[in-house]
Coordinates of C-alpha atoms in Angstrom, one line a residue:
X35 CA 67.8 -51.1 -15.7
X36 CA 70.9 -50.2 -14.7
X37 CA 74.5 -52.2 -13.4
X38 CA 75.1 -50.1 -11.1
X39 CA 72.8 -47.0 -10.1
X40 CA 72.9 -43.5 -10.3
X41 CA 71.3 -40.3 -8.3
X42 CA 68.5 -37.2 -8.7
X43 CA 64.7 -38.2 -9.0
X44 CA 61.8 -36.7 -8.2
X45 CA 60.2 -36.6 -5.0
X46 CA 56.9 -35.2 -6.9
X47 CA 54.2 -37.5 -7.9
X48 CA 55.0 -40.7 -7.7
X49 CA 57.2 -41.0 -5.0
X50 CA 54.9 -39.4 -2.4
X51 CA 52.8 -42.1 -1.1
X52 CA 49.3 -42.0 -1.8
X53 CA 48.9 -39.7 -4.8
X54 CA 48.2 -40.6 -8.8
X55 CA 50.2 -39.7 -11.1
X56 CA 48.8 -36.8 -13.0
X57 CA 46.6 -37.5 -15.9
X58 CA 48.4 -37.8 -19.4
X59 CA 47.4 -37.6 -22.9
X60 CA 46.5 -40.4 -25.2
X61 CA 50.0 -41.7 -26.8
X62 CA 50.6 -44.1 -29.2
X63 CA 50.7 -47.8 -27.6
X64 CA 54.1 -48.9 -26.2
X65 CA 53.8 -52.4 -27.7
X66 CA 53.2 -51.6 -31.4
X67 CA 57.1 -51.0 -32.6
X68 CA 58.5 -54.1 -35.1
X69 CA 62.1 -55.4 -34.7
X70 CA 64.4 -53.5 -36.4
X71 CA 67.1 -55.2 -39.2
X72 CA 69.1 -57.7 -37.7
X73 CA 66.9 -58.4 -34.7
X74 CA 64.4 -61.4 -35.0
X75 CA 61.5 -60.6 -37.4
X76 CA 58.4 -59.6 -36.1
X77 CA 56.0 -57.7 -33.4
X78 CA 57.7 -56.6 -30.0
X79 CA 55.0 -58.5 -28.2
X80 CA 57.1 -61.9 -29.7
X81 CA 60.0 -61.5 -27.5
X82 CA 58.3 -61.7 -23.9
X83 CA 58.0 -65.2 -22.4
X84 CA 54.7 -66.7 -22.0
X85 CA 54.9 -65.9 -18.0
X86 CA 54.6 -62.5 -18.9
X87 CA 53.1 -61.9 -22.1
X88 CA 53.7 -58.4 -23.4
X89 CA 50.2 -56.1 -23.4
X90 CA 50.4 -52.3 -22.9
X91 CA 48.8 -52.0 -19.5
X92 CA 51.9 -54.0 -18.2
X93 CA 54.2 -52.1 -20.5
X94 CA 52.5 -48.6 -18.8
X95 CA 53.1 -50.1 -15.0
X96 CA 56.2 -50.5 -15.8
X97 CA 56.9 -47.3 -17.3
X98 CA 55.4 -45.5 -14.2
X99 CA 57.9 -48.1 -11.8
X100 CA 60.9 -46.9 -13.8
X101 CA 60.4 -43.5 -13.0
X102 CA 59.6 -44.5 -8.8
X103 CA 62.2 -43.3 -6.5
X104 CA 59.7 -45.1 -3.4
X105 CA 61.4 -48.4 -5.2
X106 CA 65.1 -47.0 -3.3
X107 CA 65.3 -46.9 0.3
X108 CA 65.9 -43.1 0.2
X109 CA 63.2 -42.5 -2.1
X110 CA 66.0 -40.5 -4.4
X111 CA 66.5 -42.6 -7.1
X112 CA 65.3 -45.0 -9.8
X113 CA 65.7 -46.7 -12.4
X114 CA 65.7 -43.4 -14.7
X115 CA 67.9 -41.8 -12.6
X116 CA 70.7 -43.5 -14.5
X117 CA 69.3 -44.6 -17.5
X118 CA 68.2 -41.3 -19.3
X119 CA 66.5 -41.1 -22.3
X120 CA 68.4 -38.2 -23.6
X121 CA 71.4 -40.4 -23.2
X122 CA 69.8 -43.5 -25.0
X123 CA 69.1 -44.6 -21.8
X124 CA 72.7 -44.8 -20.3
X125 CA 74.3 -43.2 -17.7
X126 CA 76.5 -39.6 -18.3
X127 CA 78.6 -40.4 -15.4
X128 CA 81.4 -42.7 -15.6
X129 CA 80.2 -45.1 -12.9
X130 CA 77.0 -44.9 -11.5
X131 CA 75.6 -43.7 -8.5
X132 CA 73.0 -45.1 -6.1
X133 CA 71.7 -44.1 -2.6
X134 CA 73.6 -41.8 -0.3
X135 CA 75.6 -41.2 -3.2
X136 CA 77.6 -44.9 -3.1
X137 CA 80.2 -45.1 -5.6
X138 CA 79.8 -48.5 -7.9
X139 CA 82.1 -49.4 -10.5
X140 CA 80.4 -49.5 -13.4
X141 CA 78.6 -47.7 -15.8
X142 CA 75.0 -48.1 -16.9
X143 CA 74.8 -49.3 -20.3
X144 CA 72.0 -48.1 -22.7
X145 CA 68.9 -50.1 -22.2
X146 CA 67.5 -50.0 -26.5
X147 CA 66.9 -53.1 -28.2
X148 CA 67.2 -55.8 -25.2
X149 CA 64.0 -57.1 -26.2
X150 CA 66.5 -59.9 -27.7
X151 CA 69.0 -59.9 -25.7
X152 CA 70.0 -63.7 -24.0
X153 CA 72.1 -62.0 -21.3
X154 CA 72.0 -58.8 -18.8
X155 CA 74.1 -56.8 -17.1
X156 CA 78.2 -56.2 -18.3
X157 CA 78.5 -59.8 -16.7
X158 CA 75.7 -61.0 -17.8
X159 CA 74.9 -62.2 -14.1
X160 CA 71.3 -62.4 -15.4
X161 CA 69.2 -64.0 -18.1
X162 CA 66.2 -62.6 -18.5
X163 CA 64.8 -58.9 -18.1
X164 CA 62.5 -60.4 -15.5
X165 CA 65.3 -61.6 -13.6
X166 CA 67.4 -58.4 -14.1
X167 CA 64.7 -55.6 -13.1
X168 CA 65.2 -56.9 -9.6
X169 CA 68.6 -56.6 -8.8
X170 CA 69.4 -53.0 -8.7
X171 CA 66.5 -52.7 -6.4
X172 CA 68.0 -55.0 -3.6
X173 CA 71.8 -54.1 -4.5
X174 CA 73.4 -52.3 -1.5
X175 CA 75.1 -49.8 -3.3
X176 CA 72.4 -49.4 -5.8
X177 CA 68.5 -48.7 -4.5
X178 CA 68.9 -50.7 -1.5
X179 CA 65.7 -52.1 -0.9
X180 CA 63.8 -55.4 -0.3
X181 CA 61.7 -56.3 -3.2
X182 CA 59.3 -57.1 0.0
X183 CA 59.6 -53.5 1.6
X184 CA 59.6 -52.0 -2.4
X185 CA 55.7 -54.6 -2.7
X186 CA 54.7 -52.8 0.4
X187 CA 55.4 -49.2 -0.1
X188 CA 53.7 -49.5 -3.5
X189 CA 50.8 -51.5 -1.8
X190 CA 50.2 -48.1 0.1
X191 CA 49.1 -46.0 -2.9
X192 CA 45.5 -47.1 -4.3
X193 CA 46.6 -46.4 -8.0
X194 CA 49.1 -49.0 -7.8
X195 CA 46.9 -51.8 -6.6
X196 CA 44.5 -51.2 -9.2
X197 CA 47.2 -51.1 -12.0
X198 CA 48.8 -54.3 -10.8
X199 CA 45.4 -55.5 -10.5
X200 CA 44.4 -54.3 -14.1
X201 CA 47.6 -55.6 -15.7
X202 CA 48.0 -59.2 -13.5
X203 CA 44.7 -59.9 -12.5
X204 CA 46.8 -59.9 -9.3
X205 CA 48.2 -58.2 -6.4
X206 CA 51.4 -56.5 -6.0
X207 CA 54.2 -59.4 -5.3
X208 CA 57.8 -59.2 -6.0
X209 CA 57.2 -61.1 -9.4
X210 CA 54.9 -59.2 -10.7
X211 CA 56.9 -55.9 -9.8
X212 CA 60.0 -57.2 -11.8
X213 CA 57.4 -58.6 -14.9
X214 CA 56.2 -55.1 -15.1
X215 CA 59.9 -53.3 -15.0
X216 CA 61.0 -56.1 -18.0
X217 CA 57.9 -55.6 -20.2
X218 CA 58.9 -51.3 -20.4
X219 CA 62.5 -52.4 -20.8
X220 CA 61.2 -54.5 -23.7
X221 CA 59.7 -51.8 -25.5
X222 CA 63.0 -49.3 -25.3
X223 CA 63.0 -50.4 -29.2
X224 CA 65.4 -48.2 -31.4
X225 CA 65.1 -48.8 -35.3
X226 CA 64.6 -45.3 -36.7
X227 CA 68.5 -44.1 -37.2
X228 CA 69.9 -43.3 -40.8
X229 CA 71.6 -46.6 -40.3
X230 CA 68.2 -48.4 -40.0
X231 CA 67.1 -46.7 -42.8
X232 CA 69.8 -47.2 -45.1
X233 CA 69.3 -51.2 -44.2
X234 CA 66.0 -50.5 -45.1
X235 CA 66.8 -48.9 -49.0
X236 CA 66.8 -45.6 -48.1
X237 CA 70.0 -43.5 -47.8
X238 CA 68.7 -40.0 -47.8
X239 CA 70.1 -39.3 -44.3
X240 CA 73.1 -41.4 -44.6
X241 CA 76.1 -39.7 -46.0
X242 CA 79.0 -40.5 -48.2
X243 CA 81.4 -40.3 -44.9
X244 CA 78.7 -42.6 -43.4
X245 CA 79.0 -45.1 -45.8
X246 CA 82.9 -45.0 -45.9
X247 CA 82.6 -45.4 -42.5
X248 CA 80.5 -48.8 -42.6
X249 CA 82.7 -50.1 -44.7
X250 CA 85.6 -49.6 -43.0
X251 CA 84.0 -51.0 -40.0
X252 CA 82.2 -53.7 -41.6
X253 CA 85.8 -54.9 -43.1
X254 CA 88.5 -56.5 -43.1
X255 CA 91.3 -53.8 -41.8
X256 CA 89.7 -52.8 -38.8
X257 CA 86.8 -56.0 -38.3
X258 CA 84.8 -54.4 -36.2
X259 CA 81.9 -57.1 -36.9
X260 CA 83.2 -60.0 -35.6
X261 CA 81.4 -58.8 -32.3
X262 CA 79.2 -56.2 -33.6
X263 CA 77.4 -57.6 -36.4
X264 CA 75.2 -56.1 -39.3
X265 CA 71.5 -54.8 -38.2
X266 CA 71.8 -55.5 -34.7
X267 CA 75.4 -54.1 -34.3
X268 CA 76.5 -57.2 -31.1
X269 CA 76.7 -60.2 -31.4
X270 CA 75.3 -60.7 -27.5
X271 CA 78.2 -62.6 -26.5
X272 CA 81.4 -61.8 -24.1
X273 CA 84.8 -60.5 -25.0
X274 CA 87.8 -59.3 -23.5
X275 CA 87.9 -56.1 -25.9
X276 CA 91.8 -55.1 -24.0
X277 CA 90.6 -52.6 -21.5
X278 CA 91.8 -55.5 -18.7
X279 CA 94.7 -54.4 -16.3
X280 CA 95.7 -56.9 -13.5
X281 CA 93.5 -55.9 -10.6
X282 CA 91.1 -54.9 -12.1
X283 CA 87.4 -55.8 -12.5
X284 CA 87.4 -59.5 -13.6
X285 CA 83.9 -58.9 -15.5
X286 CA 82.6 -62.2 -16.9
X287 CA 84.6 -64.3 -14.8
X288 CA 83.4 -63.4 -11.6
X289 CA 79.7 -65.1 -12.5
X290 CA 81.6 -68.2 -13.9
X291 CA 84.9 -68.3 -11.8
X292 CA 86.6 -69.8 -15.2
X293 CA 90.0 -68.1 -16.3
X294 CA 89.4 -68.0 -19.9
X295 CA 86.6 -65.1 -18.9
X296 CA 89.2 -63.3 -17.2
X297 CA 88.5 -59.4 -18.3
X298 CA 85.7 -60.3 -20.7
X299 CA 82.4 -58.3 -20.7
X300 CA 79.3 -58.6 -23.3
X301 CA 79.5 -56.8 -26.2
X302 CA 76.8 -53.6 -25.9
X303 CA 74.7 -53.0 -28.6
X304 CA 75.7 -49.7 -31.0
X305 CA 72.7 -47.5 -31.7
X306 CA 72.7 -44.3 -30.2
X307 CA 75.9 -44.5 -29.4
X308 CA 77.6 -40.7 -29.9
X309 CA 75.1 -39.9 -27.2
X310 CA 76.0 -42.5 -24.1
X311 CA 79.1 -41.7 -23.2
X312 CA 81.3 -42.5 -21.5
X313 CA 82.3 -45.7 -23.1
X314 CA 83.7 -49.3 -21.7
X315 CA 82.3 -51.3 -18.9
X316 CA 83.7 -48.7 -16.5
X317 CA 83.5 -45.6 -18.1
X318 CA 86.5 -45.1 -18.6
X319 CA 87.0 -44.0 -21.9
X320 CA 85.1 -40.4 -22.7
X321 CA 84.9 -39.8 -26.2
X322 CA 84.1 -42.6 -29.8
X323 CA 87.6 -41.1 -31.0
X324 CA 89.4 -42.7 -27.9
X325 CA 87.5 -45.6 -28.2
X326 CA 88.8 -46.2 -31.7
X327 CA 92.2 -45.1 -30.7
X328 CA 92.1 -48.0 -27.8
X329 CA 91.2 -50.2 -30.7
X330 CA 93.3 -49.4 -33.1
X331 CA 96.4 -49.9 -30.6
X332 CA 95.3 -53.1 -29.7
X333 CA 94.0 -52.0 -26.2
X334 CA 95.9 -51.5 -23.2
X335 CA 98.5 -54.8 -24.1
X336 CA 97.3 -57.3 -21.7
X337 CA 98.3 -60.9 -22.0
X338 CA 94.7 -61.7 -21.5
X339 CA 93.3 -59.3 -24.4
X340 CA 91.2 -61.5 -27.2
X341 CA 93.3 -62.6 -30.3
X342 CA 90.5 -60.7 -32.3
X343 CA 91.6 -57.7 -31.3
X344 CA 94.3 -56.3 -33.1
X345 CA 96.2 -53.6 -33.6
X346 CA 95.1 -51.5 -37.0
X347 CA 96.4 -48.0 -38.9
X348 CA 93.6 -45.8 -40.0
X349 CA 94.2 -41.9 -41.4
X350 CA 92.7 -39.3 -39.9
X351 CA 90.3 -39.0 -42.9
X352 CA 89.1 -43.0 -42.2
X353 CA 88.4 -41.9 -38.5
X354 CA 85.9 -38.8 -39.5
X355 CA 84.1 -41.1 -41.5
X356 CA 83.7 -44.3 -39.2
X357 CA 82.6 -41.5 -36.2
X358 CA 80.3 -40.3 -39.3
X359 CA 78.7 -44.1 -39.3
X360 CA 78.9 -43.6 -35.5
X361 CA 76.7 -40.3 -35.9
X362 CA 74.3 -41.9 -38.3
X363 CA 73.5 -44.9 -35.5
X364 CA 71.8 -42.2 -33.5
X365 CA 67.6 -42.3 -33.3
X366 CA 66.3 -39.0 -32.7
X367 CA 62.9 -40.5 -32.4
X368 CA 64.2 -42.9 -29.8
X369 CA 65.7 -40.4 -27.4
X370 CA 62.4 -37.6 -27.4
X371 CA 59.8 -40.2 -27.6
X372 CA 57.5 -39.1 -24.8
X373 CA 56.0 -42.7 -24.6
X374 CA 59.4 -43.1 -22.9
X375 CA 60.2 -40.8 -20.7
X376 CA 58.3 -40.0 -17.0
X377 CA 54.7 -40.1 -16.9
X378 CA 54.9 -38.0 -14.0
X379 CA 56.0 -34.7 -15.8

């Protein structure tokens, strides 16, 4: 979901109390996708925790809660108000929005490939998808609602007691809510890029710019895979990447109150990424061409900025063709898949 929430969603369907969401047609199942190259090898359904094993009719609740502006306290917004698929499932705005149009101070980072993912949030203030779904529901400036009022407007509607029923042999509780939200998140797999399939052998949509491009960015001169590493594109861990002024957000260290984390925030995954900007933990940057250019000067020069990054000289030629590796990360399959997006349209 999201770090820190956005506005718009439908009042039709499933946020009117009381009504199904209208029927759909039969799609493929949510839980078939594989992990992609550089992810740990094997069937989605291998990532979940054995508290809540991965099976589509939990994957499908949790599609239909994504999409349920009953789970804010103005019944405006959810989860896919930031995190839209068109965008990779990332928010458009610089920092996102929540209820009553409250300002936060972040931006909503894409949600693909967190299936295997140790941490959550820019923080990382969470370490599980189960434990993450919650949290924007509850945060004051996010959806701002009790996971206890959010289990009893959904116990209102009929069609959610039988789904929770159907997919937990259970009734709707706060833990089964946030199991549901984490087993869609899960499935938000992206693997079909020209990247992917260049890993895979297959370089008929990768270009010769591409390939410049990767190997400028896999090497030495710029070393851009010391925190985004081949296949999977992070390394998962947390970094103070130079975009730390004093008084600004303290990211990392606010969770562990230790100074060395001063400024650092985890390193966000790549796929997809010429479609979700803005970029940085704030959204402060607006285009992948000012994102290298922050790189390549070393960031924004404060004492606190990681050794690792340094400052780098790339010609203009060098820059098309690492924003042409940029291009080929993106998964067209991944942002139209209909399995995705609301059930209720």
């Amino acid at each position: 979901m999201r770090n820190i929430v956005v506005p718009i969603a439908l009042l039709t369907g499933l946020g009117c109390a009381g009504h199904d969401p209208p029927a759909t047609k039969a799609e493929a199942p949510l839980t078939q996708a594989v992990a992609p190259a550089g992810f740990p090898a094997g069937a989605i359904t291998a990532s979940a925790p054995a508290d809540n094993a991965l099976t589509e009719e939990r994957a499908r609740l949790g599609r239909r809660l994504f999409y349920e502006p009953a789970l804010s306290r103005t019944r405006t917004i959810s989860c896919g108000s930031c995190h839209e698929q068109e965008n990779g499932f990332a928010d458009p705005d610089p920092v996102s929005s929540g209820v009553d149009d409250l300002q936060g101070t972040r931006n909503a980072p894409s949600l693909s490939n967190l299936a295997w993912s140790q941490h959550f949030f820019w923080d990382g203030r969470a370490t599980s998808l189960e434990e993450q779904a919650g949290k924007p529901i509850e945060n004051p400036v996010e959806m701002d609602l009790s996971l206890d009022d959010a289990v009893a407007r959904l116990s209102e509607q009929t069609s959610y007691v039988r789904d929770f029923e159907v997919a937990y042999d259970d009734a709707i509780t706060a833990d089964n809510l946030r199991r549901a939200l984490a087993s869609f998140v899960r499935t938000l797999v992206s693997g079909h890029s020209p990247y992917d399939e260049h890993l895979a052998g297959d370089d008929t949509r990768f270009s010769e710019a591409a390939a410049r491009g990767e190997a400028f960015f896999f090497g030495e001169k710029a070393e851009c895979f010391h925190c985004h590493t081949e296949g999977a594109l992070t390394n998962d861990g947390f970094f103070n990447d130079g975009s730390y002024l004093d008084g600004g957000d303290e990211g990392r260290k606010l969770i562990t109150e230790r100074l060395g984390d001063l400024g650092k925030f985890k390193v966000p995954g790549l796929r997809n990424i010429s479609v979700t900007a803005p970029y940085m933990h704030d959204g402060s940057v607006p285009t992948l061409r000012e994102v290298v250019e922050r790189y390549a000067a070393g960031g924004l020069g404060h004492p606190s900025t990681d050794p690792q990054i340094g400052r780098f000289v790339l010609s203009p030629v060098e820059l098309d063709d690492l924003l042409a590796f940029f291009e080929a990360l993106t998964d067209p399959q991944f942002l139209t898949d209909p399995r995705f997006s609301d059930p209720a349209r």
